[in-house]
Amino acid sequence: MTAIDRGIDRAGVVAVIGTGTMGQGIAQVALAAGHPVRLYDAAPGRASQTADAISARLGRLVAKERLTAADRDAALGRLVPVADLADLAEAELVVEAILEELGAKQELFTALESVVSDGCLLATNTSSLSVTAVAGVLRRPGRLLGLHFFNPAPLMPLVEVVRGAATDEAAADRAHATVAAWGKTPVRCADTPGFIVNRIARPFYAEAFRAYEERAADPATLDAVLRESGGFRMGPFELTDLIGQDVNEAVTRSVWEALFHDPKFTPSLAQRQLVAAGRLGRKTGHGWFDHSEGAGRPAPHTAEPCEPPAKVALHGDLGPAQGLVGLIEEAGIPVTREPVGGHLALPDGTRLSLTDGTTATGDPFAASVRFDLALDYRTATRIALAPSPAATEESLRSAIGLFQALGKAVSVVQDVPGMVVARTVAMLVDFAEDAVARGVASPEDVDTAMLTGVNYPRGPLAWGHALGARWVRDTLRNLHQACPTGRYAPSQALIRRAAADERLL
């Protein structure tokens, strides 16, 4: 292993420019790894204030017994605020975390080139700008790359190591090794809009917001379905209220614009209206939800207790929902079997089937009720149902009772294509397949990024494998037929994956 492969030596100076939340966090991470750290900010006195803030943070860790007093004192002894860029001359790595303006970043790195040594790595923490464009004005663009940390940097494990078009492979390798030595989880990615996480995660927000715009359900119910059925840690409405509607909408808009208004990345009008109204989430006291003092969180729509059916008939198999059959039998409800189909039949003939991107209303055979996808039907605590107009109230109550007998809360939503979880997961899988095919990142790094960067319950590629590429492709094709704008058209990568799976049968 060469010195470059090993990354920056622990004695090497790390400079952090920009002392906002991200700059402070990155500086703390470098300190914790044992590096001497230099802090710089263009605002007079800001670097010293930030050093004091980091000292207070470390003090709180000592009080919580997560850090010894000796280690805190040693770290603070390595932290030096500086007032001039020239004071960064000894740095072996400079990480920039200033405002998201291309011109400002280019001006800063141009100035740095005349200060630091030729062997110094230059890194931008940008989340929305092109790393290639930032480096484009430099004399030696090969040493500049992206190191995209996630907030809060000391706690979040993921760092996207972004290689611009001109970034030297050796520089990217050295940065990757350095971040790994810091105890972080680095993933490599190409310089494309949104990198890995902010590119692939867009459907998690966009599909829920679109379902809301279609009046499928209210935000509290949509959040609950994605949490309790999809397995996501937070729903998109509560999560964007936490992030800030302006921040989340700006990322979505930036990726959409950078990809030449690709319909797959179209922003949400409902979210845009929130931003225009100044309802930015927790920081303003109101977003999708009211966060003012004393305000209660609205409860998700949950059906009242209903009687389960005396029996059900299984026609064919349920595909990704086949595990439901064993749960029904365990609940003491007899299941008869018929060889053809892909649904359950209630005693009155109503068809109960997993959503596939079509609607229950469009079922040509009988009264129908669709149920949504779940990460794991055994552990899921909530299921969404969508009845067709032909389904009677008695039939719907029987379907509700069936899932309640399995220990699930039930939310009845409007009959929209793909319901909630299924359309979201199908799009996430498609975005991940497309990103890999376009060279954004390796399959392993894609799943790692989504697991560690946004805490998904399963990597989207692994999820797609579990569901089957054919099911994902067909679900998206049905969604595309219902909404032929291009938003849901399956990518060529997914089509190839599904065709390969079919050849193996």
Short mmCIF file of C-alpha atoms in Angstrom, two decimals:
data_model
loop_
_atom_site.label_atom_id
_atom_site.label_comp_id
_atom_site.label_asym_id
_atom_site.label_seq_id
_atom_site.Cartn_x
_atom_site.Cartn_y
_atom_site.Cartn_z
CA MET A 1 0.00 0.00 0.00
CA THR A 2 1.42 3.39 -0.97
CA ALA A 3 1.38 6.53 1.15
CA ILE A 4 -1.37 7.89 -1.06
CA ASP A 5 -3.48 4.77 -0.51
CA ARG A 6 -3.12 5.19 3.24
CA GLY A 7 -4.59 8.66 3.21
CA ILE A 8 -3.39 11.69 5.11
CA ASP A 9 -1.17 11.00 8.09
CA ARG A 10 -2.73 11.76 11.45
CA ALA A 11 -0.14 14.50 11.99
CA GLY A 12 -1.20 16.19 8.75
CA VAL A 13 -2.99 19.52 9.11
CA VAL A 14 -6.65 19.63 8.05
CA ALA A 15 -8.07 23.06 7.26
CA VAL A 16 -11.80 23.76 7.34
CA ILE A 17 -13.10 26.88 5.63
CA GLY A 18 -16.58 28.03 6.59
CA THR A 19 -17.79 27.86 10.15
CA GLY A 20 -21.49 27.16 9.84
CA THR A 21 -23.09 23.96 11.08
CA MET A 22 -21.34 21.75 8.53
CA GLY A 23 -17.96 23.41 8.94
CA GLN A 24 -18.10 23.02 12.71
CA GLY A 25 -19.10 19.39 12.38
CA ILE A 26 -16.36 18.53 9.88
CA ALA A 27 -13.76 20.25 12.05
CA GLN A 28 -14.93 18.20 15.03
CA VAL A 29 -14.65 14.98 13.01
CA ALA A 30 -11.07 15.80 11.95
CA LEU A 31 -10.15 16.68 15.53
CA ALA A 32 -11.60 13.40 16.80
CA ALA A 33 -9.39 11.58 14.26
CA GLY A 34 -6.32 13.20 15.79
CA HIS A 35 -5.47 15.84 13.19
CA PRO A 36 -4.29 19.39 13.84
CA VAL A 37 -7.16 21.53 12.54
CA ARG A 38 -7.10 25.10 11.25
CA LEU A 39 -10.39 27.01 11.12
CA TYR A 40 -10.91 29.91 8.73
CA ASP A 41 -13.89 32.10 7.96
CA ALA A 42 -13.98 35.29 5.91
CA ALA A 43 -16.07 37.01 8.59
CA PRO A 44 -13.77 38.61 11.17
CA GLY A 45 -13.84 36.84 14.53
CA ARG A 46 -16.07 34.02 13.29
CA ALA A 47 -13.33 31.38 13.40
CA SER A 48 -12.56 32.13 17.04
CA GLN A 49 -16.26 32.00 17.90
CA THR A 50 -16.50 28.64 16.19
CA ALA A 51 -13.52 27.31 18.13
CA ASP A 52 -15.35 28.30 21.32
CA ALA A 53 -18.51 26.54 20.08
CA ILE A 54 -16.55 23.35 19.34
CA SER A 55 -14.98 23.57 22.80
CA ALA A 56 -18.47 23.74 24.30
CA ARG A 57 -19.59 20.72 22.22
CA LEU A 58 -16.64 18.68 23.42
CA GLY A 59 -17.37 19.77 26.96
CA ARG A 60 -20.89 18.38 26.66
CA LEU A 61 -19.45 15.08 25.46
CA VAL A 62 -17.23 14.98 28.53
CA ALA A 63 -20.24 15.65 30.77
CA LYS A 64 -22.05 12.74 29.10
CA GLU A 65 -18.95 10.54 29.59
CA ARG A 66 -18.58 10.04 25.85
CA LEU A 67 -15.16 11.70 25.85
CA THR A 68 -12.48 11.95 28.51
CA ALA A 69 -11.34 15.34 29.75
CA ALA A 70 -7.81 14.50 28.64
CA ASP A 71 -8.93 13.73 25.08
CA ARG A 72 -10.95 16.95 25.00
CA ASP A 73 -7.97 19.00 26.13
CA ALA A 74 -5.71 17.29 23.58
CA ALA A 75 -8.22 17.98 20.78
CA LEU A 76 -8.59 21.62 21.74
CA GLY A 77 -4.81 21.92 21.78
CA ARG A 78 -4.83 20.95 18.09
CA LEU A 79 -7.57 23.41 17.13
CA VAL A 80 -6.35 26.77 15.84
CA PRO A 81 -8.61 29.51 14.45
CA VAL A 82 -6.84 31.66 11.85
CA ALA A 83 -7.62 35.04 10.35
CA ASP A 84 -5.85 34.77 6.99
CA LEU A 85 -5.84 32.20 4.20
CA ALA A 86 -2.05 32.34 4.27
CA ASP A 87 -2.19 30.61 7.65
CA LEU A 88 -3.41 27.47 5.89
CA ALA A 89 -0.13 26.95 4.00
CA GLU A 90 0.76 23.78 5.92
CA ALA A 91 -2.56 22.05 5.26
CA GLU A 92 -2.55 18.63 3.62
CA LEU A 93 -6.33 18.70 3.18
CA VAL A 94 -8.63 21.70 2.91
CA VAL A 95 -12.38 21.14 3.21
CA GLU A 96 -14.58 24.02 2.09
CA ALA A 97 -18.06 24.44 3.61
CA ILE A 98 -19.06 27.95 2.60
CA LEU A 99 -22.28 29.16 0.96
CA GLU A 100 -23.65 27.25 -2.03
CA GLU A 101 -22.57 29.72 -4.72
CA LEU A 102 -20.37 28.52 -7.55
CA GLY A 103 -18.56 31.81 -8.01
CA ALA A 104 -17.70 32.09 -4.32
CA LYS A 105 -16.30 28.56 -4.23
CA GLN A 106 -14.28 29.05 -7.40
CA GLU A 107 -12.82 32.30 -6.07
CA LEU A 108 -11.87 30.63 -2.78
CA PHE A 109 -10.12 27.65 -4.35
CA THR A 110 -8.32 29.86 -6.86
CA ALA A 111 -6.90 31.85 -3.95
CA LEU A 112 -5.98 28.66 -2.09
CA GLU A 113 -3.89 27.38 -5.01
CA SER A 114 -1.33 30.10 -4.36
CA VAL A 115 -1.23 29.29 -0.63
CA VAL A 116 -1.11 25.52 -0.16
CA SER A 117 1.44 23.03 -1.46
CA ASP A 118 0.95 21.16 -4.71
CA GLY A 119 0.36 17.97 -2.72
CA CYS A 120 -2.54 19.40 -0.72
CA LEU A 121 -5.97 17.88 -1.38
CA LEU A 122 -8.79 20.34 -1.96
CA ALA A 123 -12.36 19.28 -1.14
CA THR A 124 -15.75 20.92 -1.38
CA ASN A 125 -18.67 19.85 0.81
CA THR A 126 -21.20 21.03 -1.77
CA SER A 127 -24.45 19.10 -1.92
CA SER A 128 -25.92 20.72 -5.02
CA LEU A 129 -23.18 22.22 -7.20
CA SER A 130 -21.01 20.52 -9.78
CA VAL A 131 -17.61 19.50 -8.42
CA THR A 132 -16.34 19.61 -12.01
CA ALA A 133 -17.46 23.23 -12.34
CA VAL A 134 -15.88 24.23 -9.02
CA ALA A 135 -12.55 22.79 -10.21
CA GLY A 136 -12.87 24.12 -13.73
CA VAL A 137 -11.07 27.41 -13.02
CA LEU A 138 -8.12 25.88 -11.18
CA ARG A 139 -4.56 25.54 -12.38
CA ARG A 140 -4.46 21.96 -11.02
CA PRO A 141 -8.07 20.74 -11.03
CA GLY A 142 -7.02 17.13 -10.54
CA ARG A 143 -6.60 17.50 -6.78
CA LEU A 144 -10.08 18.88 -6.13
CA LEU A 145 -12.95 16.55 -5.27
CA GLY A 146 -16.15 16.51 -3.30
CA LEU A 147 -16.40 15.31 0.30
CA HIS A 148 -20.11 15.47 0.99
CA PHE A 149 -20.74 15.03 4.70
CA PHE A 150 -24.24 14.66 6.10
CA ASN A 151 -25.64 16.70 8.96
CA PRO A 152 -24.75 16.35 11.80
CA ALA A 153 -21.29 15.43 10.57
CA PRO A 154 -19.98 14.03 13.90
CA LEU A 155 -22.89 11.55 14.07
CA MET A 156 -23.75 10.67 10.47
CA PRO A 157 -21.45 7.93 9.15
CA LEU A 158 -21.79 8.52 5.41
CA VAL A 159 -19.43 10.64 3.32
CA GLU A 160 -19.83 10.77 -0.46
CA VAL A 161 -16.41 10.99 -2.12
CA VAL A 162 -17.23 12.73 -5.38
CA ARG A 163 -14.86 12.53 -8.31
CA GLY A 164 -15.21 15.40 -10.75
CA ALA A 165 -14.46 15.03 -14.44
CA ALA A 166 -10.88 16.24 -13.88
CA THR A 167 -10.25 14.68 -10.45
CA ASP A 168 -7.16 12.48 -10.35
CA GLU A 169 -7.84 8.88 -9.35
CA ALA A 170 -5.00 9.07 -6.81
CA ALA A 171 -6.60 12.12 -5.17
CA ALA A 172 -9.94 10.34 -4.87
CA ASP A 173 -8.23 7.24 -3.44
CA ARG A 174 -6.37 9.31 -0.88
CA ALA A 175 -9.50 11.15 0.17
CA HIS A 176 -11.44 7.86 0.45
CA ALA A 177 -8.72 6.34 2.65
CA THR A 178 -8.60 9.46 4.82
CA VAL A 179 -12.35 9.48 5.43
CA ALA A 180 -12.28 5.76 6.24
CA ALA A 181 -9.49 6.37 8.76
CA TRP A 182 -11.74 8.96 10.39
CA GLY A 183 -14.21 6.18 11.18
CA LYS A 184 -16.69 7.27 8.53
CA THR A 185 -18.29 5.21 5.77
CA PRO A 186 -17.03 6.60 2.45
CA VAL A 187 -18.73 5.79 -0.84
CA ARG A 188 -17.38 6.72 -4.25
CA CYS A 189 -19.56 8.48 -6.78
CA ALA A 190 -19.33 10.40 -10.01
CA ASP A 191 -20.05 14.10 -10.23
CA THR A 192 -23.70 13.97 -11.24
CA PRO A 193 -26.63 16.05 -9.94
CA GLY A 194 -27.50 14.99 -6.40
CA PHE A 195 -24.58 12.53 -6.24
CA ILE A 196 -25.99 9.28 -4.78
CA VAL A 197 -28.31 10.08 -1.90
CA ASN A 198 -29.90 13.29 -3.10
CA ARG A 199 -30.46 11.77 -6.53
CA ILE A 200 -31.93 8.42 -5.54
CA ALA A 201 -33.95 9.70 -2.55
CA ARG A 202 -36.13 12.09 -4.57
CA PRO A 203 -39.06 9.64 -5.01
CA PHE A 204 -39.34 9.13 -1.26
CA TYR A 205 -40.55 12.71 -1.00
CA ALA A 206 -42.01 13.21 -4.46
CA GLU A 207 -44.36 10.21 -4.50
CA ALA A 208 -45.82 10.97 -1.07
CA PHE A 209 -46.34 14.59 -2.02
CA ARG A 210 -47.96 13.54 -5.30
CA ALA A 211 -50.24 11.10 -3.44
CA TYR A 212 -51.23 14.01 -1.19
CA GLU A 213 -51.91 16.20 -4.24
CA GLU A 214 -54.07 13.38 -5.62
CA ARG A 215 -55.94 13.39 -2.28
CA ALA A 216 -55.04 9.77 -1.59
CA ALA A 217 -54.73 10.59 2.11
CA ASP A 218 -53.65 13.31 4.53
CA PRO A 219 -49.97 13.81 5.47
CA ALA A 220 -50.25 12.07 8.84
CA THR A 221 -51.75 8.95 7.25
CA LEU A 222 -49.24 8.87 4.38
CA ASP A 223 -46.38 9.19 6.89
CA ALA A 224 -47.81 6.40 9.02
CA VAL A 225 -48.18 4.04 6.06
CA LEU A 226 -44.59 4.63 4.92
CA ARG A 227 -43.28 4.14 8.46
CA GLU A 228 -45.39 1.24 9.65
CA SER A 229 -45.78 -0.64 6.37
CA GLY A 230 -42.76 0.52 4.37
CA GLY A 231 -40.38 0.37 7.33
CA PHE A 232 -38.98 3.88 6.87
CA ARG A 233 -37.81 5.54 10.09
CA MET A 234 -39.70 8.76 9.37
CA GLY A 235 -42.39 9.70 6.91
CA PRO A 236 -41.56 12.28 4.21
CA PHE A 237 -43.88 14.94 5.61
CA GLU A 238 -42.45 14.88 9.13
CA LEU A 239 -38.92 14.49 7.77
CA THR A 240 -39.12 17.52 5.48
CA ASP A 241 -40.61 19.54 8.34
CA LEU A 242 -37.46 18.61 10.26
CA ILE A 243 -35.06 19.31 7.39
CA GLY A 244 -36.82 22.51 6.35
CA GLN A 245 -39.20 22.71 3.41
CA ASP A 246 -37.03 25.36 1.77
CA VAL A 247 -33.91 23.20 2.03
CA ASN A 248 -35.59 20.03 0.75
CA GLU A 249 -37.41 21.82 -2.06
CA ALA A 250 -34.22 23.59 -3.12
CA VAL A 251 -32.38 20.25 -3.44
CA THR A 252 -35.23 18.77 -5.47
CA ARG A 253 -35.37 21.80 -7.74
CA SER A 254 -31.58 21.86 -8.15
CA VAL A 255 -31.44 18.21 -9.24
CA TRP A 256 -34.43 18.68 -11.58
CA GLU A 257 -32.88 21.74 -13.22
CA ALA A 258 -29.45 20.13 -13.50
CA LEU A 259 -31.05 17.16 -15.27
CA PHE A 260 -32.76 19.45 -17.80
CA HIS A 261 -36.23 19.17 -16.25
CA ASP A 262 -36.40 15.39 -16.45
CA PRO A 263 -40.04 14.57 -15.51
CA LYS A 264 -38.87 11.86 -13.11
CA PHE A 265 -37.49 14.61 -10.86
CA THR A 266 -40.34 17.13 -11.11
CA PRO A 267 -40.75 19.13 -7.87
CA SER A 268 -44.00 19.23 -5.89
CA LEU A 269 -46.36 22.16 -6.34
CA ALA A 270 -47.78 21.57 -2.85
CA GLN A 271 -44.31 21.84 -1.32
CA ARG A 272 -43.55 24.94 -3.40
CA GLN A 273 -46.68 26.57 -1.97
CA LEU A 274 -45.54 25.76 1.56
CA VAL A 275 -42.22 27.46 0.89
CA ALA A 276 -43.92 30.48 -0.70
CA ALA A 277 -46.14 30.76 2.38
CA GLY A 278 -43.14 30.71 4.71
CA ARG A 279 -44.28 27.44 6.28
CA LEU A 280 -40.85 25.87 6.36
CA GLY A 281 -41.37 23.31 9.10
CA ARG A 282 -40.21 23.18 12.68
CA LYS A 283 -37.95 26.21 12.35
CA THR A 284 -40.91 28.47 11.54
CA GLY A 285 -43.47 26.67 13.69
CA HIS A 286 -45.52 25.37 10.77
CA GLY A 287 -44.93 23.19 7.73
CA TRP A 288 -47.02 20.23 6.73
CA PHE A 289 -47.84 20.08 10.43
CA ASP A 290 -48.41 22.71 13.11
CA HIS A 291 -45.35 22.84 15.40
CA SER A 292 -46.46 25.74 17.56
CA GLU A 293 -46.35 25.28 21.31
CA GLY A 294 -49.18 23.08 22.51
CA ALA A 295 -50.18 21.95 19.02
CA GLY A 296 -50.94 18.25 18.81
CA ARG A 297 -49.83 16.06 15.94
CA PRO A 298 -52.81 14.84 13.87
CA ALA A 299 -53.38 11.11 14.09
CA PRO A 300 -53.35 8.94 10.96
CA HIS A 301 -56.66 7.67 9.67
CA THR A 302 -57.18 4.23 11.19
CA ALA A 303 -60.20 2.05 10.50
CA GLU A 304 -62.43 0.98 13.37
CA PRO A 305 -62.48 -2.72 14.35
CA CYS A 306 -64.24 -4.96 11.82
CA GLU A 307 -65.07 -8.64 11.67
CA PRO A 308 -62.72 -10.77 9.57
CA PRO A 309 -64.05 -13.04 6.84
CA ALA A 310 -64.87 -16.63 7.77
CA LYS A 311 -62.51 -17.83 5.03
CA VAL A 312 -60.59 -16.64 1.99
CA ALA A 313 -59.56 -18.28 -1.26
CA LEU A 314 -56.04 -17.91 -2.65
CA HIS A 315 -55.97 -17.75 -6.44
CA GLY A 316 -52.47 -18.42 -7.77
CA ASP A 317 -49.87 -16.60 -5.69
CA LEU A 318 -49.52 -13.08 -4.34
CA GLY A 319 -46.01 -12.38 -5.59
CA PRO A 320 -44.14 -10.16 -3.12
CA ALA A 321 -47.08 -10.49 -0.70
CA GLN A 322 -47.11 -14.31 -0.64
CA GLY A 323 -46.08 -14.26 3.03
CA LEU A 324 -49.56 -13.05 3.90
CA VAL A 325 -50.97 -16.51 3.27
CA GLY A 326 -49.14 -18.06 6.20
CA LEU A 327 -50.13 -15.16 8.46
CA ILE A 328 -53.79 -15.62 7.55
CA GLU A 329 -53.63 -19.31 8.36
CA GLU A 330 -51.84 -18.59 11.64
CA ALA A 331 -54.71 -16.24 12.52
CA GLY A 332 -57.09 -19.18 12.21
CA ILE A 333 -58.77 -18.09 8.98
CA PRO A 334 -59.12 -21.02 6.55
CA VAL A 335 -57.48 -20.58 3.14
CA THR A 336 -58.62 -22.59 0.14
CA ARG A 337 -56.44 -22.65 -2.96
CA GLU A 338 -57.17 -22.23 -6.65
CA PRO A 339 -54.41 -22.65 -9.26
CA VAL A 340 -54.89 -19.52 -11.39
CA GLY A 341 -54.72 -15.81 -10.58
CA GLY A 342 -52.83 -13.58 -8.23
CA HIS A 343 -55.28 -12.50 -5.56
CA LEU A 344 -57.31 -13.43 -2.52
CA ALA A 345 -61.07 -13.78 -2.84
CA LEU A 346 -63.38 -12.84 -0.01
CA PRO A 347 -66.50 -15.00 0.52
CA ASP A 348 -68.65 -12.62 -1.56
CA GLY A 349 -66.20 -12.78 -4.47
CA THR A 350 -64.48 -9.42 -3.87
CA ARG A 351 -60.89 -9.61 -5.12
CA LEU A 352 -58.17 -8.55 -2.65
CA SER A 353 -54.82 -8.04 -4.37
CA LEU A 354 -51.45 -6.37 -4.01
CA THR A 355 -51.29 -3.07 -5.85
CA ASP A 356 -49.38 -3.32 -9.11
CA GLY A 357 -49.65 0.25 -10.35
CA THR A 358 -53.20 -0.22 -11.62
CA THR A 359 -56.24 0.83 -9.62
CA ALA A 360 -58.91 -1.24 -7.96
CA THR A 361 -61.40 0.80 -9.99
CA GLY A 362 -59.84 -0.52 -13.18
CA ASP A 363 -60.25 -4.17 -12.19
CA PRO A 364 -62.35 -5.60 -15.04
CA PHE A 365 -63.39 -8.80 -13.27
CA ALA A 366 -65.10 -7.94 -10.01
CA ALA A 367 -65.44 -5.67 -7.06
CA SER A 368 -61.88 -5.15 -5.89
CA VAL A 369 -59.79 -3.94 -2.96
CA ARG A 370 -56.08 -3.25 -3.37
CA PHE A 371 -53.61 -3.50 -0.49
CA ASP A 372 -50.24 -1.79 -0.36
CA LEU A 373 -46.72 -3.19 -0.36
CA ALA A 374 -44.98 -3.82 2.96
CA LEU A 375 -41.30 -4.23 3.74
CA ASP A 376 -42.20 -7.34 5.77
CA TYR A 377 -45.84 -8.35 6.12
CA ARG A 378 -45.12 -10.18 9.37
CA THR A 379 -43.57 -7.21 11.16
CA ALA A 380 -45.58 -4.44 9.48
CA THR A 381 -48.00 -2.81 11.92
CA ARG A 382 -50.15 -0.95 9.38
CA ILE A 383 -51.55 -1.73 5.94
CA ALA A 384 -53.24 0.63 3.49
CA LEU A 385 -56.31 -0.52 1.55
CA ALA A 386 -57.96 1.11 -1.47
CA PRO A 387 -61.44 -0.08 -2.56
CA SER A 388 -63.04 0.24 -5.96
CA PRO A 389 -66.47 1.93 -6.21
CA ALA A 390 -67.93 -1.53 -6.91
CA ALA A 391 -66.75 -2.87 -3.54
CA THR A 392 -69.59 -2.73 -1.03
CA GLU A 393 -69.16 -1.34 2.47
CA GLU A 394 -69.58 -4.87 3.78
CA SER A 395 -66.78 -6.14 1.52
CA LEU A 396 -64.46 -3.33 2.59
CA ARG A 397 -65.17 -4.05 6.26
CA SER A 398 -64.39 -7.72 5.64
CA ALA A 399 -61.05 -6.79 4.04
CA ILE A 400 -60.26 -4.46 6.93
CA GLY A 401 -61.13 -7.19 9.42
CA LEU A 402 -58.84 -9.64 7.63
CA PHE A 403 -55.78 -7.46 8.15
CA GLN A 404 -56.84 -6.50 11.66
CA ALA A 405 -56.95 -10.23 12.47
CA LEU A 406 -53.26 -10.29 11.50
CA GLY A 407 -52.53 -7.59 14.08
CA LYS A 408 -52.37 -4.67 11.64
CA ALA A 409 -53.84 -1.22 11.88
CA VAL A 410 -55.62 -0.40 8.62
CA SER A 411 -55.72 2.90 6.77
CA VAL A 412 -58.21 3.21 3.92
CA VAL A 413 -56.90 5.53 1.21
CA GLN A 414 -58.25 6.75 -2.10
CA ASP A 415 -57.82 4.44 -5.06
CA VAL A 416 -54.77 6.00 -6.74
CA PRO A 417 -52.31 4.09 -8.98
CA GLY A 418 -49.57 2.38 -6.97
CA MET A 419 -51.05 3.49 -3.64
CA VAL A 420 -48.27 4.73 -1.30
CA VAL A 421 -45.45 2.32 -0.47
CA ALA A 422 -45.48 0.40 -3.75
CA ARG A 423 -45.09 3.41 -6.02
CA THR A 424 -42.41 4.89 -3.73
CA VAL A 425 -40.33 1.72 -3.53
CA ALA A 426 -40.70 0.95 -7.24
CA MET A 427 -39.36 4.40 -8.08
CA LEU A 428 -36.49 4.11 -5.58
CA VAL A 429 -35.46 0.79 -7.10
CA ASP A 430 -35.63 2.23 -10.61
CA PHE A 431 -33.60 5.30 -9.67
CA ALA A 432 -30.96 3.08 -8.07
CA GLU A 433 -30.73 0.77 -11.09
CA ASP A 434 -30.47 3.77 -13.40
CA ALA A 435 -27.76 5.40 -11.26
CA VAL A 436 -25.61 2.27 -11.37
CA ALA A 437 -26.09 1.89 -15.13
CA ARG A 438 -25.03 5.50 -15.65
CA GLY A 439 -21.86 5.04 -13.62
CA VAL A 440 -22.91 7.22 -10.71
CA ALA A 441 -21.73 4.59 -8.21
CA SER A 442 -21.27 0.87 -7.74
CA PRO A 443 -24.23 -1.25 -6.59
CA GLU A 444 -22.57 -1.77 -3.23
CA ASP A 445 -21.98 1.94 -2.70
CA VAL A 446 -25.53 2.81 -3.76
CA ASP A 447 -27.10 0.54 -1.16
CA THR A 448 -24.56 1.56 1.49
CA ALA A 449 -25.28 5.23 0.85
CA MET A 450 -29.04 4.84 1.18
CA LEU A 451 -28.75 2.69 4.30
CA THR A 452 -26.29 4.96 6.13
CA GLY A 453 -27.09 8.35 4.64
CA VAL A 454 -30.90 8.35 4.96
CA ASN A 455 -31.48 5.28 7.14
CA TYR A 456 -33.57 3.34 4.64
CA PRO A 457 -34.75 -0.02 5.98
CA ARG A 458 -33.19 -1.80 3.01
CA GLY A 459 -30.91 -0.77 0.18
CA PRO A 460 -33.02 -0.06 -2.92
CA LEU A 461 -31.10 -2.54 -5.06
CA ALA A 462 -31.48 -5.26 -2.44
CA TRP A 463 -35.16 -4.31 -2.16
CA GLY A 464 -35.56 -4.63 -5.90
CA HIS A 465 -33.93 -8.04 -5.82
CA ALA A 466 -36.32 -9.19 -3.10
CA LEU A 467 -39.37 -7.91 -4.99
CA GLY A 468 -38.17 -9.08 -8.37
CA ALA A 469 -37.20 -6.75 -11.19
CA ARG A 470 -40.20 -7.91 -13.25
CA TRP A 471 -42.64 -6.83 -10.53
CA VAL A 472 -40.96 -3.43 -10.25
CA ARG A 473 -40.87 -2.99 -14.04
CA ASP A 474 -44.50 -4.01 -14.49
CA THR A 475 -45.66 -1.78 -11.64
CA LEU A 476 -43.91 1.20 -13.22
CA ARG A 477 -45.30 0.36 -16.64
CA ASN A 478 -48.81 0.38 -15.20
CA LEU A 479 -48.12 3.69 -13.47
CA HIS A 480 -46.76 5.07 -16.73
CA GLN A 481 -49.92 4.00 -18.52
CA ALA A 482 -52.00 5.84 -15.92
CA CYS A 483 -49.74 8.92 -16.05
CA PRO A 484 -47.95 8.97 -19.43
CA THR A 485 -45.67 11.95 -18.76
CA GLY A 486 -42.45 9.95 -18.57
CA ARG A 487 -42.29 10.22 -14.79
CA TYR A 488 -42.94 6.51 -14.29
CA ALA A 489 -41.43 5.05 -17.45
CA PRO A 490 -39.07 2.29 -16.28
CA SER A 491 -35.42 2.96 -17.00
CA GLN A 492 -33.57 0.93 -19.59
CA ALA A 493 -31.44 -0.46 -16.78
CA LEU A 494 -34.50 -1.85 -15.01
CA ILE A 495 -35.90 -3.23 -18.27
CA ARG A 496 -32.62 -5.06 -18.90
CA ARG A 497 -32.56 -6.38 -15.33
CA ALA A 498 -36.12 -7.70 -15.64
CA ALA A 499 -35.35 -9.32 -19.00
CA ALA A 500 -32.30 -11.02 -17.51
CA ASP A 501 -34.43 -12.37 -14.66
CA GLU A 502 -36.98 -13.70 -17.16
CA ARG A 503 -34.25 -15.60 -19.05
CA LEU A 504 -33.27 -17.35 -15.82
CA LEU A 505 -36.78 -18.76 -15.33
#
